[in-house]
C-alpha cells in the first residue's frame, strides 16, 4: 500500500455523488416546465375563486315565497308615551 496514492476529497468514487453533466438545453427545459406548472396551478386557483364568487353572488341568501300578501295588514300599535324610568336599588 506504499505505492497507493492518498485519498483526495476531489476523488469521489460513488457515481451518485458525482455531478451529472447535463446538456444546457435540459436545464432550460426544466425551468420552462416548472414555470408552466406554477402558471397552471395559479390559473386553476384563480378559476376556482371566480366560480365560487359567481356561485355566492347568485345565491346570496334572498328568500322568496309565493304566498299572497296579507290583504288586511294589522294596524301598527302605537306605544304610549314613554314614562321616566324608575330606578330600583337592590
Short mmCIF file of C-alpha atoms in Angstrom, two decimals:
data_model
loop_
_atom_site.label_atom_id
_atom_site.label_comp_id
_atom_site.label_asym_id
_atom_site.label_seq_id
_atom_site.Cartn_x
_atom_site.Cartn_y
_atom_site.Cartn_z
CA UNK A 1 0.00 0.00 0.00
CA UNK A 2 3.03 2.28 -0.08
CA UNK A 3 2.53 2.90 -3.77
CA UNK A 4 -1.12 3.80 -3.39
CA UNK A 5 -1.87 7.45 -3.75
CA UNK A 6 -3.59 9.25 -0.89
CA UNK A 7 -7.34 9.77 -0.99
CA UNK A 8 -8.23 13.27 -2.17
CA UNK A 9 -11.57 14.85 -1.48
CA UNK A 10 -11.95 15.62 -5.18
CA UNK A 11 -11.79 11.92 -5.99
CA UNK A 12 -15.36 10.85 -5.49
CA UNK A 13 -15.77 7.18 -6.18
CA UNK A 14 -19.53 6.93 -5.73
CA UNK A 15 -21.21 7.67 -9.07
CA UNK A 16 -24.30 9.11 -7.35
CA UNK A 17 -22.21 11.82 -5.70
CA UNK A 18 -20.59 13.00 -8.90
CA UNK A 19 -22.20 16.00 -10.54
CA UNK A 20 -24.10 14.86 -13.55
CA UNK A 21 -23.19 16.62 -16.74
CA UNK A 22 -26.44 17.74 -18.30
CA UNK A 23 -26.64 19.50 -21.61
CA UNK A 24 -27.55 23.19 -21.47
CA UNK A 25 -30.90 22.63 -23.17
CA UNK A 26 -32.17 20.35 -20.41
CA UNK A 27 -31.77 23.00 -17.73
CA UNK A 28 -33.77 25.47 -19.81
CA UNK A 29 -36.44 22.83 -20.41
CA UNK A 30 -36.65 22.08 -16.68
CA UNK A 31 -37.09 25.78 -15.91
CA UNK A 32 -39.83 26.04 -18.53
CA UNK A 33 -41.66 23.01 -17.13
CA UNK A 34 -41.56 24.48 -13.62
CA UNK A 35 -42.80 27.85 -14.88
CA UNK A 36 -45.68 26.26 -16.81
CA UNK A 37 -46.65 24.14 -13.79
CA UNK A 38 -46.71 27.15 -11.46
CA UNK A 39 -48.74 29.13 -14.01
CA UNK A 40 -51.29 26.32 -14.39
CA UNK A 41 -51.69 25.99 -10.62
CA UNK A 42 -52.19 29.76 -10.33
CA UNK A 43 -54.77 29.82 -13.13
CA UNK A 44 -56.61 26.85 -11.60
CA UNK A 45 -56.84 28.59 -8.22
CA UNK A 46 -57.96 31.83 -9.87
CA UNK A 47 -60.65 29.98 -11.84
CA UNK A 48 -61.88 28.24 -8.68
CA UNK A 49 -62.13 31.59 -6.87
CA UNK A 50 -64.10 33.11 -9.75
CA UNK A 51 -66.51 30.16 -9.85
CA UNK A 52 -67.03 30.32 -6.07
CA UNK A 53 -67.57 34.09 -6.27
CA UNK A 54 -70.19 33.72 -9.02
CA UNK A 55 -71.96 31.00 -7.01
CA UNK A 56 -72.02 33.10 -3.85
CA UNK A 57 -73.24 36.15 -5.79
CA UNK A 58 -76.13 34.23 -7.35
CA UNK A 59 -77.11 32.56 -4.08
CA UNK A 60 -76.71 35.49 -1.73
CA UNK A 61 -79.48 34.44 0.63
CA UNK A 62 -82.61 36.10 -0.70
CA UNK A 63 -85.73 34.26 0.36
CA UNK A 64 -88.71 34.32 -1.97
CA UNK A 65 -92.13 32.98 -1.04
CA UNK A 66 -95.04 32.51 -3.35
CA UNK A 67 -97.68 33.30 -0.77
CA UNK A 68 -100.18 36.06 -1.42
CA UNK A 69 -99.57 39.20 0.62
CA UNK A 70 -101.94 39.73 3.55
CA UNK A 71 -104.89 41.82 2.20
CA UNK A 72 -105.64 43.38 5.63
CA UNK A 73 -102.41 44.08 7.43
CA UNK A 74 -102.72 44.55 11.16
CA UNK A 75 -102.63 48.22 12.16
CA UNK A 76 -99.44 49.29 13.79
CA UNK A 77 -99.88 49.59 17.51
CA UNK A 78 -98.91 52.96 18.84
CA UNK A 79 -96.97 52.83 22.04
CA UNK A 80 -97.99 55.17 24.83
CA UNK A 81 -95.52 57.94 25.50
CA UNK A 82 -92.56 56.67 27.46
CA UNK A 83 -92.57 57.47 31.15
CA UNK A 84 -89.49 58.38 33.04
CA UNK A 85 -87.82 55.17 34.12
CA UNK A 86 -87.74 54.46 37.79
CA UNK A 87 -84.57 53.24 39.41
CA UNK A 88 -84.62 50.36 41.87
CA UNK A 89 -81.76 49.77 44.24
CA UNK A 90 -81.29 46.24 45.39
#
